[in-house]
PDB file of C-alpha atoms in Angstrom:
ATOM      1  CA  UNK G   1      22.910  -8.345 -27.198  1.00  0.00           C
ATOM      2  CA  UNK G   2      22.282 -12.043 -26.401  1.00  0.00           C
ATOM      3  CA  UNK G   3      22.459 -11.340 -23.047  1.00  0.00           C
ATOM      4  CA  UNK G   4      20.082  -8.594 -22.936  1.00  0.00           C
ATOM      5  CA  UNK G   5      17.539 -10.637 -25.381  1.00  0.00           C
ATOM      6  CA  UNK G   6      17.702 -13.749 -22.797  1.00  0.00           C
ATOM      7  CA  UNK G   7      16.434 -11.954 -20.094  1.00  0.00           C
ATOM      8  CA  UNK G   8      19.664 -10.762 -18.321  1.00  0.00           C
ATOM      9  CA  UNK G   9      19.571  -7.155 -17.704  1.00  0.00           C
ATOM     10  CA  UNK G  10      21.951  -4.496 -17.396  1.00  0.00           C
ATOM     11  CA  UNK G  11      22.162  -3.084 -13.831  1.00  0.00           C
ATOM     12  CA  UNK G  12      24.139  -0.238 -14.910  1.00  0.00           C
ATOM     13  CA  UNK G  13      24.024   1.887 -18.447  1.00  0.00           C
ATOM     14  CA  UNK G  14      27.181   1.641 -20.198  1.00  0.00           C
ATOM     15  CA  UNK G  15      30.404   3.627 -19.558  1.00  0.00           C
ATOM     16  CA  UNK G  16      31.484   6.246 -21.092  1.00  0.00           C
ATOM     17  CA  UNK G  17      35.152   4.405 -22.137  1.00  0.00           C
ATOM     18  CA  UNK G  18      32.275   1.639 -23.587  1.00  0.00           C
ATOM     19  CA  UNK G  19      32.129   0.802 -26.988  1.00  0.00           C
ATOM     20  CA  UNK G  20      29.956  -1.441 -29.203  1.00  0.00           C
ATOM     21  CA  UNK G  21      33.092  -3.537 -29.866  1.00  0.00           C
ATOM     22  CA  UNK G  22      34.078  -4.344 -26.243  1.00  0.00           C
ATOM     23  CA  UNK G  23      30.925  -2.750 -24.500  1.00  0.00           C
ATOM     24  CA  UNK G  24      31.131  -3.809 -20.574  1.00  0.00           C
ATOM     25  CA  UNK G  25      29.301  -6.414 -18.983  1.00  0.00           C
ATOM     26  CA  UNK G  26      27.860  -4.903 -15.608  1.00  0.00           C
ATOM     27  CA  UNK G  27      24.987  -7.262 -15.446  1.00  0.00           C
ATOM     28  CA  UNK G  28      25.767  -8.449 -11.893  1.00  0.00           C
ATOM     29  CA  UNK G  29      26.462 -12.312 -13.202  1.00  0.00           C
ATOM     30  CA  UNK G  30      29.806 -12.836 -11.956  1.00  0.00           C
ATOM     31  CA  UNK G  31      30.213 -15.267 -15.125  1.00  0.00           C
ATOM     32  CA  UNK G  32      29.407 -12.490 -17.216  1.00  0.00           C
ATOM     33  CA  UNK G  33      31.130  -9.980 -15.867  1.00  0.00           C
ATOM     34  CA  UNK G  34      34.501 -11.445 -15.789  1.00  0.00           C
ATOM     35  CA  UNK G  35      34.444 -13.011 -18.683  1.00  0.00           C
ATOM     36  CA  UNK G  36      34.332 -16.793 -18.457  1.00  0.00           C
ATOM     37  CA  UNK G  37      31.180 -17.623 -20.161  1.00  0.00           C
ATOM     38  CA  UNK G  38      33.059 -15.547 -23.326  1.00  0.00           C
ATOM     39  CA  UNK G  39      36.298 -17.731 -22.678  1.00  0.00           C
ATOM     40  CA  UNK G  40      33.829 -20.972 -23.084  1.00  0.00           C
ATOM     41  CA  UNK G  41      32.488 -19.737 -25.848  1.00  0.00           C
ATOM     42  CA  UNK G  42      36.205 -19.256 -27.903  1.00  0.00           C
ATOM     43  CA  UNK G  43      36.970 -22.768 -26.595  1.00  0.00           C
ATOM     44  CA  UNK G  44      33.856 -24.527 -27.567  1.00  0.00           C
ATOM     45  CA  UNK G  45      33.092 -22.745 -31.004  1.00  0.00           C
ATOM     46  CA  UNK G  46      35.942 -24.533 -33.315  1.00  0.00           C
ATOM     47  CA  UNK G  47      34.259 -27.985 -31.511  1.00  0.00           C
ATOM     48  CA  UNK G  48      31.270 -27.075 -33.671  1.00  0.00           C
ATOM     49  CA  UNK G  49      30.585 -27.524 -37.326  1.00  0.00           C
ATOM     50  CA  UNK G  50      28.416 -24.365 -37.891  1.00  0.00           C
ATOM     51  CA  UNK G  51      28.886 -20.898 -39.220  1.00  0.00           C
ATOM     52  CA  UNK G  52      30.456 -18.004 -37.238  1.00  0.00           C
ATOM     53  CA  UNK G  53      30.799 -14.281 -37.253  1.00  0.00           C
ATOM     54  CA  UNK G  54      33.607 -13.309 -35.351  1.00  0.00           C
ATOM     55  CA  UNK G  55      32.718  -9.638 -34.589  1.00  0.00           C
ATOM     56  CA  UNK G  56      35.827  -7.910 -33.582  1.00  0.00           C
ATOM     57  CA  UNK G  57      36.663  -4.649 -35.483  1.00  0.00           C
ATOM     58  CA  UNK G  58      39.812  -3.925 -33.763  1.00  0.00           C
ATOM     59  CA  UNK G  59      40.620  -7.236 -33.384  1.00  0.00           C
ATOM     60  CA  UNK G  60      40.278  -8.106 -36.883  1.00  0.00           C
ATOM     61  CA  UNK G  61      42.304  -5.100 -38.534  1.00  0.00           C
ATOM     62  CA  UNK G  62      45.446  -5.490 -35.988  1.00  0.00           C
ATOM     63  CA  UNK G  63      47.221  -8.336 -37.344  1.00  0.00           C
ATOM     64  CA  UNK G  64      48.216 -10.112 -34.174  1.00  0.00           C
ATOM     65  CA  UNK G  65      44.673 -10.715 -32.738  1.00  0.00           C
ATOM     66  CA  UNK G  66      43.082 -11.539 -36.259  1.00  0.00           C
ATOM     67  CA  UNK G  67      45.958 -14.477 -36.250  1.00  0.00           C
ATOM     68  CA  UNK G  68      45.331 -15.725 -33.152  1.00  0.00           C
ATOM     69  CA  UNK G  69      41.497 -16.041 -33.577  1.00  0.00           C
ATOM     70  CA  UNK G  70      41.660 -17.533 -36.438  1.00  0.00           C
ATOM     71  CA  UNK G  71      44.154 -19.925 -35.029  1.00  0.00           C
ATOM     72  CA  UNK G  72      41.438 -21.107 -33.096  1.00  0.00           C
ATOM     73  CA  UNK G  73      39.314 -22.826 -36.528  1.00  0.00           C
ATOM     74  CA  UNK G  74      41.218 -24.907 -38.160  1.00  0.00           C
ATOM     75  CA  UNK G  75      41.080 -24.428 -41.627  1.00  0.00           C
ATOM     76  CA  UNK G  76      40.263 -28.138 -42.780  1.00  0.00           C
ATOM     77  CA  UNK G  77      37.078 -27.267 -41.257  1.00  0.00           C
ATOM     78  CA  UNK G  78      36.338 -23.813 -41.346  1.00  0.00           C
ATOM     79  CA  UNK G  79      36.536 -21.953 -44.886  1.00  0.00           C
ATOM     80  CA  UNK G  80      37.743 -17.930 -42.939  1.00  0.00           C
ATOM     81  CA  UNK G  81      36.723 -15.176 -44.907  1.00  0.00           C
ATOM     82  CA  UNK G  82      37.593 -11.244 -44.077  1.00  0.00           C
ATOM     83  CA  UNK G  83      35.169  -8.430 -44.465  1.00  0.00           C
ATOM     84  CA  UNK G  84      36.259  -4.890 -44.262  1.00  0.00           C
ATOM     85  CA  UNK G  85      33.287  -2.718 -45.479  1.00  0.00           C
ATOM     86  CA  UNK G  86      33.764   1.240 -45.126  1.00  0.00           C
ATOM     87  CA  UNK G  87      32.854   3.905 -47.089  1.00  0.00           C
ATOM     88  CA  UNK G  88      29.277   5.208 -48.229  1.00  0.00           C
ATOM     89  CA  UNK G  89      26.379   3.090 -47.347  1.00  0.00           C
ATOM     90  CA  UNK G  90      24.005   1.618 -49.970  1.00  0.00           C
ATOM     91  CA  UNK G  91      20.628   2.887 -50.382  1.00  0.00           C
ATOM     92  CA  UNK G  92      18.984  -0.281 -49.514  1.00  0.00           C
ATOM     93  CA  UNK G  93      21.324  -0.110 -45.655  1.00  0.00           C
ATOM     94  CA  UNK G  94      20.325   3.252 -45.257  1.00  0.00           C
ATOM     95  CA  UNK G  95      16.368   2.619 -45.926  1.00  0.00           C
ATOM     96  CA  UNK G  96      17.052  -0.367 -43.249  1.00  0.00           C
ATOM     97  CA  UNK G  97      18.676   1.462 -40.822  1.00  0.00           C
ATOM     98  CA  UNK G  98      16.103   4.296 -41.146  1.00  0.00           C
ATOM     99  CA  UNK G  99      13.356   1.507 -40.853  1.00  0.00           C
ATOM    100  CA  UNK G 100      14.546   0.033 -37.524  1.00  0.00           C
ATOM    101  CA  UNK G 101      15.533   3.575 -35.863  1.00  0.00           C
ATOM    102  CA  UNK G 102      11.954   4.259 -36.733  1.00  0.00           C
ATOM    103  CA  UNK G 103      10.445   1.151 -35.175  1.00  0.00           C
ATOM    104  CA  UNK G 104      13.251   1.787 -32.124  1.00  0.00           C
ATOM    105  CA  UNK G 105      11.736   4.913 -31.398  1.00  0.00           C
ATOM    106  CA  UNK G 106       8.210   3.610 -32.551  1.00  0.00           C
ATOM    107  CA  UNK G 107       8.478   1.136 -29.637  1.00  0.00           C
ATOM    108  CA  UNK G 108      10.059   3.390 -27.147  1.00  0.00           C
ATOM    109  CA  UNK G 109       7.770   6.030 -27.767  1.00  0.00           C
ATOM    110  CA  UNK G 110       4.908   2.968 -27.282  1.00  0.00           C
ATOM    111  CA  UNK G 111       6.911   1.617 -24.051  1.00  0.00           C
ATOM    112  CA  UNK G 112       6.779   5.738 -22.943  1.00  0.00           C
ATOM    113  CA  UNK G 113       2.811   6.425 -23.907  1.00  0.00           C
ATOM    114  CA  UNK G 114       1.834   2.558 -21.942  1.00  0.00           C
ATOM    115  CA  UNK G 115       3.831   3.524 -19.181  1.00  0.00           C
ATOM    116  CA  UNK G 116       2.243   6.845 -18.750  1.00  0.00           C
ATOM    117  CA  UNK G 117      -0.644   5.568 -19.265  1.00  0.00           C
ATOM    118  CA  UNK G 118      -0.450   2.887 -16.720  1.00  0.00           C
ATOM    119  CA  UNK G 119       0.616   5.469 -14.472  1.00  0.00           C
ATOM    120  CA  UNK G 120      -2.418   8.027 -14.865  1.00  0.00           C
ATOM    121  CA  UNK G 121      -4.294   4.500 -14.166  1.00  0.00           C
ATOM    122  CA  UNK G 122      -2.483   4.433 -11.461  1.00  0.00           C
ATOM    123  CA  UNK G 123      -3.172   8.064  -9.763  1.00  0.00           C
ATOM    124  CA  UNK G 124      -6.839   7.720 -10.866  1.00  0.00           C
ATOM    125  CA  UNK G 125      -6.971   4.319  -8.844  1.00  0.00           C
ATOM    126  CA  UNK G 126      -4.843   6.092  -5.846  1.00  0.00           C
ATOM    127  CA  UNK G 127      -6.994   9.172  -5.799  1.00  0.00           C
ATOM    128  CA  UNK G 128     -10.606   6.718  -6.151  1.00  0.00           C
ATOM    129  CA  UNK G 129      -9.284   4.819  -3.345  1.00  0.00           C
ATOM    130  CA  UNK G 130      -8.205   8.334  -1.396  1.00  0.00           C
ATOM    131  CA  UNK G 131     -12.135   9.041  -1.944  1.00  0.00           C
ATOM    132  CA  UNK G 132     -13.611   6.142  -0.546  1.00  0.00           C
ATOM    133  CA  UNK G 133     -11.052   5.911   2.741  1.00  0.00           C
ATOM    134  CA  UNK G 134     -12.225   9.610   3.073  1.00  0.00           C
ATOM    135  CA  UNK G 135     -15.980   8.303   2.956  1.00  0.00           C
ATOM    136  CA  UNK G 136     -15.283   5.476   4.949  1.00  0.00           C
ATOM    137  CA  UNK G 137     -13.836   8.149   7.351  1.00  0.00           C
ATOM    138  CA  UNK G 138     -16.609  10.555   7.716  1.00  0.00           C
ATOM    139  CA  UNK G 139     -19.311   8.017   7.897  1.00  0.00           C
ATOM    140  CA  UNK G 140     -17.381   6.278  10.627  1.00  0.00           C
ATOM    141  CA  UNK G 141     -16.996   9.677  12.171  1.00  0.00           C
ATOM    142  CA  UNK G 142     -20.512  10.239  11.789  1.00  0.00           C
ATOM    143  CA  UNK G 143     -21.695   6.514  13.237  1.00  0.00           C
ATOM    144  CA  UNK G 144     -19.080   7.839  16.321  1.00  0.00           C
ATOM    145  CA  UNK G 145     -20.784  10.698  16.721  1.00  0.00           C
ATOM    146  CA  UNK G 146     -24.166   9.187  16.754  1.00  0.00           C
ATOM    147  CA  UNK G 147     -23.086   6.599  18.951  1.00  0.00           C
ATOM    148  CA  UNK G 148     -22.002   8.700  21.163  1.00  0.00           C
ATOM    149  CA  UNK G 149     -25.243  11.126  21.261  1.00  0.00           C
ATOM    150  CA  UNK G 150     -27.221   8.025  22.257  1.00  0.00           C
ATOM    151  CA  UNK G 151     -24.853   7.293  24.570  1.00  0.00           C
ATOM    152  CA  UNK G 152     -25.390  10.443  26.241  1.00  0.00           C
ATOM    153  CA  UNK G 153     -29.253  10.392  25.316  1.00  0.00           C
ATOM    154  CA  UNK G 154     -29.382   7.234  27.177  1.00  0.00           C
ATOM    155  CA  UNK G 155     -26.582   8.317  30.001  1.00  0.00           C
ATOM    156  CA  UNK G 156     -29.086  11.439  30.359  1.00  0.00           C
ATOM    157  CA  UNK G 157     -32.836   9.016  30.791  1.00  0.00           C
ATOM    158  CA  UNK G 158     -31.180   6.778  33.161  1.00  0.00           C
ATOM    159  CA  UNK G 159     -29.993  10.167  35.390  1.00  0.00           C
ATOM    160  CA  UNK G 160     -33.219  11.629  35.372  1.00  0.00           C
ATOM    161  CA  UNK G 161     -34.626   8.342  35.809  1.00  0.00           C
ATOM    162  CA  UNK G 162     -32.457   7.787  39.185  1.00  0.00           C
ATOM    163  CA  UNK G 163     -33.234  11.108  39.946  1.00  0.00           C
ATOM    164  CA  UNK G 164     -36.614  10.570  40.149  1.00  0.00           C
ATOM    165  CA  UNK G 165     -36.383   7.419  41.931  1.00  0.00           C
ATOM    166  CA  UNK G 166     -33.950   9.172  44.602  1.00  0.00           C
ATOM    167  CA  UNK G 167     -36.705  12.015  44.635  1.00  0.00           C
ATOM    168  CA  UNK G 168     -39.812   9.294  45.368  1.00  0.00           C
ATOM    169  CA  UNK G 169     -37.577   7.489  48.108  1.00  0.00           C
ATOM    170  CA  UNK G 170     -37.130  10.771  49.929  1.00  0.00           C
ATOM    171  CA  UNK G 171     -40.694  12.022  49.703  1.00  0.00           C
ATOM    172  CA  UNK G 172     -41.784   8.806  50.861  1.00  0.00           C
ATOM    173  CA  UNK G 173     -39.499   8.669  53.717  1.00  0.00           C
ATOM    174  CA  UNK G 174     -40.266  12.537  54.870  1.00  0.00           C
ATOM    175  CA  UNK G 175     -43.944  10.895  55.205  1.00  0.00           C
ATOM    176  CA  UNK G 176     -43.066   8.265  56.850  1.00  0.00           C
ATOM    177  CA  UNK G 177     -40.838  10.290  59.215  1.00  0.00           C
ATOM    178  CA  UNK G 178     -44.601  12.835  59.491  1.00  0.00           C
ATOM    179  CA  UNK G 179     -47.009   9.922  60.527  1.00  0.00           C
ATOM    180  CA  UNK G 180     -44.136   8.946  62.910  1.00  0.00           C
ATOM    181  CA  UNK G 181     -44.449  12.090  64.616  1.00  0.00           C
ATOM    182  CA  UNK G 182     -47.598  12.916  64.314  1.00  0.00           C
ATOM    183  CA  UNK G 183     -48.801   9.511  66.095  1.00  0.00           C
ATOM    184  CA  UNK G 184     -47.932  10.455  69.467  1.00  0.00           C
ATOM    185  CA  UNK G 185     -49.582  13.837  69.649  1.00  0.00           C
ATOM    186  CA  UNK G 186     -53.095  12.124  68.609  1.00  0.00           C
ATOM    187  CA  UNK G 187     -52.936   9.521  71.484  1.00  0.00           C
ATOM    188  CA  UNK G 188     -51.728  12.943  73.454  1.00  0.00           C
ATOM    189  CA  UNK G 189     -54.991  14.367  72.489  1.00  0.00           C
ATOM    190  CA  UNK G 190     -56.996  11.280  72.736  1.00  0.00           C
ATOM    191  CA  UNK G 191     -55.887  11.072  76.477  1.00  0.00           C
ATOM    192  CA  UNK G 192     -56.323  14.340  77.278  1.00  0.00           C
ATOM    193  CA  UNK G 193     -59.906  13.777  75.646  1.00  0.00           C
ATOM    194  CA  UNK G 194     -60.559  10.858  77.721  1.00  0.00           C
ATOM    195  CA  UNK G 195     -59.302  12.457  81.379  1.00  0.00           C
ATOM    196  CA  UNK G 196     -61.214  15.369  80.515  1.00  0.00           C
ATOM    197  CA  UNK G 197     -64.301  13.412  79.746  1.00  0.00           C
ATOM    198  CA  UNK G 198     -63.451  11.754  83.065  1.00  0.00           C
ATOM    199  CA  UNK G 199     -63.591  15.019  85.466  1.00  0.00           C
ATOM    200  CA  UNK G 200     -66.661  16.072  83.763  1.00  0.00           C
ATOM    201  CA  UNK G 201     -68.305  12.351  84.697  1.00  0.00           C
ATOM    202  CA  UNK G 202     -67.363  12.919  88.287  1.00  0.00           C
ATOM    203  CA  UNK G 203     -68.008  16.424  88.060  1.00  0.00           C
ATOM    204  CA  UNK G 204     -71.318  15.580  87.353  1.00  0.00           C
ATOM    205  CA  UNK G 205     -71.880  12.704  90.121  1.00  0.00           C
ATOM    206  CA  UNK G 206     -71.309  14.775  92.506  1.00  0.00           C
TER     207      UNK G 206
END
């Protein structure tokens, strides 16, 4: 109980061969576990001038162990006393034992209703944050999709715009390619004007 009330806890539940008397250790302190810290505790106990309750029900009914731990306090200091209680239970244990298996299963049924609690917290927190990724998602989605419809908007005003331009250069370049051609058939004409005019000149001299 020590154990668990300093802060060490059990890694595993207890064992079915467990007991309250010699419960096992399993809290994954090798100290602990294999029983040296207990061993210190036997050797340094009779060093101290306090009170003690040695808390070994088997040990203290078979004769052989209850010798040999009380071997261990000498009696010029320690004044050993044996308790054997059995029997009925007084009224007043009972209403005590009643009163703290009620506040046991007062707090674990506290410990259960915080803990679901916390965890409906939890899920409401998960599923809120769900929501706004999905928002984030769509409205990112949607910003994509407008994006890209400019994009294309703008992909589309620069083609026509080229297209126009491609268009202009061409027309321009058929008229070029017109005058061109059709500056050699008016000097034709003019020449033909001016010989013409010519025979008619002499035509008329003579």
């Amino acid at each position: 109980d020590w154990a668990d009330k300093s802060g060490i806890w059990r890694q595993k539940s207890y064992k079915v061969t467990s007991s309250r008397d010699k419960p096992d250790m399993a809290f994954g302190v090798r100290e602990l576990d294999d029983g040296s810290v207990k061993r210190v505790i036997h050797a340094a106990a009779p060093l101290q001038a306090r009170n003690y309750v040695v808390m070994e029900v088997r040990g203290n009914l078979v004769k052989g162990d209850r010798k040999e731990v009380a071997a261990r306090f000498p009696s010029n200091l320690f004044k050993k006393t044996a308790q054997v209680i059995v029997g009925e239970p007084t009224l007043d244990f009972k209403k005590r034992t009643n009163e703290m298996v009620l506040k046991a299963k007062q707090e674990q049924s506290d410990a259960e209703f915080k803990a679901k609690q916390a965890e409906e917290i939890r899920k409401k927190l998960m599923e809120k944050r769900a929501k706004e990724l999905e928002k984030a998602k769509k409205k990112a989605e949607k910003e994509r999709k407008k994006q890209e419809k400019e994009i294309k908007k703008k992909m589309a005003a620069e083609k026509k715009a080229k297209e126009e331009a491609d268009k202009k250069d061409e027309e321009k370049k058929e008229g070029e390619t017109e005058n061109k051609e059709d500056e050699p058939m008016e000097k034709k004409e003019e020449a033909e004007k001016e010989e013409k005019e010519e025979e008619e000149e002499e035509e008329e001299e003579e």
